Amino acid sequence: MNLQAHKNHILENGFTTINSIFSDKELEKIDEVLKNIDTSNENFRKSEDLFAIRQFLKELPEIKDLLFNDNIKAIINEIFGEKYVAVKSIYFDKPEKSNWYVAYHQDLTISVDKKMDLTGFGPWTTKQNQFAVQPPLNILENIYTIRIHLDDTDENNGALKVVPKSHSKGIYRAETIDWNVETEEICNVEKGGVMIMKPLILHGSNRTTNGKKRRVIHIEFSDMELPEELQWSEKN
C-alpha cells in the first residue's frame, strides 16, 4: 500500500482507490452491526431506491472501532495528516433494483451544530434539526472523504464517476462542464476497498443495471476549527 503514491494522485487528480483495506472477517463484523439497525429511526431516510443514515457514526457509535482499523488509521495519518478527524458521516444502501441516479455535482456543504450569521458561510439548509452550510472555499479544499465499499462496485451498480482534476477549479457548476476539455473516469472499487476523494471533485453515479446492491460508508475528515462558536456537528 504505497500511500505516498496515493496521496500524490489525490492532490493531482482529486481521488484515488485502494482495495483490500478490510478483511473478510472485518467486513462480517461490520455487516453484523448493520443487520441490527433499527430502520424505523426518524433520522434514517428510506425509499425504494435508497436507504441512508446521516450522522452515521453518532447513530451507531459501536461501529467506529470496526471502521477505524489500522489501514484506515494509516490513510488518515499519512495521506491526510495527524490532526484530521471525522466531521461528517453517511451510510448509503442502494438496493439491487435501485434506479437512484446522481447527476454530476460537488459536495459543497458541511454539517454544523447550529445556524448563525457568519461572513462567508451560506446558503444554509436545515433538515430534522441538522444544519448544513456552504463554508468558505478554503474549508472545502481542506476536506478529504473516505468512501468505504461494503460491496463490489463498478459502472453497472452505481460506481462513482468523476471528472479528474476538477477539484482544483474552485466552485464548478456541472452544467458548465466542457467535455471537449474534461474527461470522465469510473471508480470501480472491490468489496472491502475504499475510494478517497476531495469533495470539490465533480462526481456522480448512474442507475444500477446488474441487480447488485451497493452499500457505502461515506466519512469526511478535516483538521480545521470553525470560526467563533460554530462547531462541526459530528466531530469524532
Coordinates of C-alpha atoms in Angstrom, one line a residue:
M1 CA 0.0 0.0 0.0
N2 CA 2.1 2.9 -1.3
L3 CA 0.3 5.7 0.5
Q4 CA 2.6 8.4 -0.8
A5 CA 1.7 7.5 -4.4
H6 CA -2.0 7.6 -3.5
K7 CA -1.5 11.0 -1.8
N8 CA 0.1 12.4 -4.9
H9 CA -2.7 11.0 -7.1
I10 CA -5.3 12.7 -4.9
L11 CA -3.5 16.0 -4.9
E12 CA -3.2 16.0 -8.7
N13 CA -6.4 14.3 -9.7
G14 CA -8.7 14.7 -6.8
F15 CA -9.3 11.0 -6.0
T16 CA -7.8 7.5 -5.7
T17 CA -9.0 4.0 -5.0
I18 CA -7.3 1.5 -2.6
N19 CA -8.5 -2.1 -2.4
S20 CA -8.1 -4.7 0.4
I21 CA -8.4 -2.2 3.3
F22 CA -10.8 -4.5 5.2
S23 CA -10.5 -8.3 5.6
D24 CA -13.5 -10.6 5.1
K25 CA -13.6 -11.1 8.9
E26 CA -13.7 -7.3 9.5
L27 CA -16.5 -7.0 6.9
E28 CA -18.5 -9.7 8.6
K29 CA -18.4 -7.8 11.9
I30 CA -19.5 -4.6 10.1
D31 CA -22.3 -6.4 8.4
E32 CA -23.5 -7.8 11.8
V33 CA -23.9 -4.3 13.2
L34 CA -25.7 -3.1 10.1
K35 CA -28.1 -6.0 10.2
N36 CA -29.2 -5.0 13.6
I37 CA -30.1 -1.4 12.7
D38 CA -33.5 -0.1 13.9
T39 CA -34.7 1.1 10.5
S40 CA -37.7 2.9 12.0
N41 CA -35.4 5.7 13.3
E42 CA -36.8 9.0 12.0
N43 CA -33.3 10.3 11.1
F44 CA -32.9 7.4 8.6
R45 CA -34.0 8.1 5.0
K46 CA -35.9 5.3 3.4
S47 CA -37.3 4.8 -0.2
E48 CA -37.4 2.0 -2.7
D49 CA -34.2 3.3 -4.2
L50 CA -32.2 4.3 -1.2
F51 CA -31.7 3.7 2.5
A52 CA -29.5 6.3 4.1
I53 CA -28.3 7.1 7.7
R54 CA -27.0 10.6 8.3
Q55 CA -24.7 11.2 11.3
F56 CA -23.8 7.6 10.9
L57 CA -21.0 7.4 13.5
K58 CA -23.3 9.2 16.0
E59 CA -26.2 6.9 15.4
L60 CA -24.0 3.7 15.5
P61 CA -21.1 4.5 17.8
E62 CA -20.3 0.8 18.2
I63 CA -19.2 0.7 14.5
K64 CA -16.4 3.2 14.8
D65 CA -13.8 0.8 16.2
L66 CA -14.6 -1.6 13.3
L67 CA -14.2 1.0 10.6
F68 CA -11.1 2.7 12.0
N69 CA -8.8 -0.3 11.6
D70 CA -5.0 0.0 11.2
N71 CA -5.3 0.6 7.4
I72 CA -7.8 3.4 7.8
K73 CA -5.7 5.0 10.6
A74 CA -2.6 4.8 8.3
I75 CA -4.5 6.5 5.5
I76 CA -5.7 9.3 7.8
N77 CA -2.2 9.9 9.3
E78 CA -0.1 9.6 6.2
I79 CA -2.3 11.0 3.4
F80 CA -4.5 13.5 5.3
G81 CA -2.5 14.5 8.4
E82 CA -2.2 13.5 12.0
K83 CA -4.7 16.1 13.2
Y84 CA -7.5 15.1 10.8
V85 CA -10.7 13.8 12.5
A86 CA -14.1 12.7 11.2
V87 CA -16.6 15.6 10.8
K88 CA -19.4 14.1 8.8
S89 CA -20.6 10.5 8.1
I90 CA -23.4 9.0 6.0
Y91 CA -24.3 5.4 5.2
F92 CA -25.8 4.7 1.8
D93 CA -27.6 1.4 0.9
K94 CA -28.5 1.4 -2.8
P95 CA -30.7 -1.8 -3.2
E96 CA -30.5 -4.3 -6.0
K97 CA -33.4 -2.8 -8.0
S98 CA -32.4 0.8 -7.3
N99 CA -33.0 3.4 -10.0
W100 CA -31.2 6.0 -7.9
Y101 CA -29.2 8.3 -10.2
V102 CA -27.0 11.1 -9.1
A103 CA -26.1 13.9 -11.5
Y104 CA -22.6 15.4 -11.5
H105 CA -22.1 17.7 -8.5
Q106 CA -19.5 18.9 -5.9
D107 CA -20.0 18.3 -2.2
L108 CA -20.3 21.9 -1.1
T109 CA -21.8 21.8 2.4
I110 CA -20.5 20.9 5.9
S111 CA -22.6 19.7 8.8
V112 CA -22.6 22.0 11.8
D113 CA -24.2 22.2 15.2
K114 CA -26.2 25.4 14.8
K115 CA -27.2 28.2 12.4
M116 CA -25.6 31.6 12.9
D117 CA -24.8 34.6 10.8
L118 CA -21.1 34.3 9.7
T119 CA -19.3 36.1 6.9
G120 CA -18.6 33.7 4.1
F121 CA -21.0 31.0 5.3
G122 CA -24.1 30.3 3.3
P123 CA -26.5 29.3 1.9
W124 CA -27.9 27.3 4.8
T125 CA -30.2 24.2 4.9
T126 CA -31.9 22.6 7.8
K127 CA -33.3 19.0 7.9
Q128 CA -34.6 17.4 11.1
N129 CA -32.6 19.8 13.2
Q130 CA -29.5 19.0 11.2
F131 CA -27.7 22.1 9.9
A132 CA -25.7 22.3 6.7
V133 CA -23.9 25.3 5.3
Q134 CA -21.6 26.1 2.4
P135 CA -18.4 27.3 4.1
P136 CA -15.6 29.4 2.6
L137 CA -13.7 27.7 -0.2
N138 CA -10.5 27.1 2.0
I139 CA -12.5 24.9 4.4
L140 CA -13.9 22.7 1.5
E141 CA -10.4 22.5 -0.1
N142 CA -9.0 21.1 3.2
I143 CA -11.5 18.2 3.5
Y144 CA -10.8 14.6 2.5
T145 CA -13.5 12.0 2.0
I146 CA -13.2 8.2 2.5
R147 CA -15.9 6.0 0.9
I148 CA -15.8 2.5 2.4
H149 CA -17.3 0.0 0.0
L150 CA -19.1 -3.0 1.5
D151 CA -19.9 -4.5 -1.9
D152 CA -18.1 -4.8 -5.2
T153 CA -18.9 -1.7 -7.2
D154 CA -18.5 -1.0 -10.9
E155 CA -20.2 1.0 -13.6
N156 CA -23.1 -1.5 -13.6
N157 CA -24.2 -0.8 -10.0
G158 CA -23.6 2.8 -9.4
A159 CA -19.8 3.2 -9.0
L160 CA -18.9 6.9 -8.8
K161 CA -17.8 8.6 -12.0
V162 CA -15.5 11.6 -11.6
V163 CA -14.0 14.4 -13.6
P164 CA -10.3 14.2 -12.8
K165 CA -8.6 17.4 -11.7
S166 CA -11.9 19.3 -11.3
H167 CA -11.3 19.6 -7.5
S168 CA -8.7 22.3 -8.2
K169 CA -11.0 24.6 -10.1
G170 CA -13.0 26.1 -7.3
I171 CA -16.8 26.1 -7.5
Y172 CA -17.5 24.3 -10.7
R173 CA -21.1 24.1 -11.9
A174 CA -21.9 20.8 -13.6
E175 CA -23.9 22.5 -16.4
T176 CA -20.7 24.3 -17.5
I177 CA -18.6 21.1 -17.9
D178 CA -16.8 21.4 -21.3
W179 CA -16.4 17.7 -22.4
N180 CA -14.0 18.8 -25.1
V181 CA -11.6 19.6 -22.3
E182 CA -12.6 17.3 -19.4
T183 CA -12.6 13.5 -19.2
E184 CA -14.7 11.1 -17.1
E185 CA -13.4 8.2 -15.1
I186 CA -15.4 5.4 -13.4
C187 CA -14.1 4.5 -10.0
N188 CA -14.5 0.7 -9.6
V189 CA -13.9 -0.5 -6.1
E190 CA -13.8 -4.0 -4.7
K191 CA -15.7 -5.1 -1.6
G192 CA -13.5 -4.1 1.4
G193 CA -11.8 -1.3 -0.6
V194 CA -12.0 2.5 -0.4
M195 CA -12.3 5.4 -2.7
I196 CA -10.7 8.6 -1.3
M197 CA -11.7 11.9 -2.8
K198 CA -11.6 15.7 -2.4
P199 CA -15.2 16.9 -2.0
L200 CA -14.8 19.6 -4.8
I201 CA -14.2 16.9 -7.4
L202 CA -17.2 16.7 -9.8
H203 CA -18.8 13.3 -9.2
G204 CA -22.0 11.4 -9.9
S205 CA -23.3 7.9 -10.3
N206 CA -25.5 6.0 -12.8
R207 CA -28.5 3.8 -12.1
T208 CA -27.9 0.1 -11.1
T209 CA -28.3 -2.2 -14.1
N210 CA -26.9 -5.5 -12.9
G211 CA -29.2 -6.2 -10.0
K212 CA -26.4 -6.0 -7.4
K213 CA -26.6 -3.8 -4.3
R214 CA -24.2 -1.1 -3.4
R215 CA -23.5 -0.1 0.2
V216 CA -21.1 2.7 1.0
I217 CA -20.0 4.4 4.2
H218 CA -19.0 8.0 3.4
I219 CA -16.9 9.8 6.0
E220 CA -15.4 13.3 5.7
F221 CA -12.3 14.5 7.5
S222 CA -10.9 17.9 8.4
D223 CA -8.2 19.3 10.7
M224 CA -9.7 22.8 10.8
E225 CA -11.5 24.6 13.6
L226 CA -14.6 26.6 12.6
P227 CA -14.9 30.3 13.5
E228 CA -16.5 31.7 16.6
E229 CA -19.0 29.4 18.4
L230 CA -19.7 27.2 15.3
Q231 CA -18.8 23.5 15.7
W232 CA -18.7 20.5 13.4
S233 CA -21.9 18.6 14.3
E234 CA -20.2 15.2 14.2
K235 CA -16.6 15.9 15.2
N236 CA -15.2 12.5 16.3

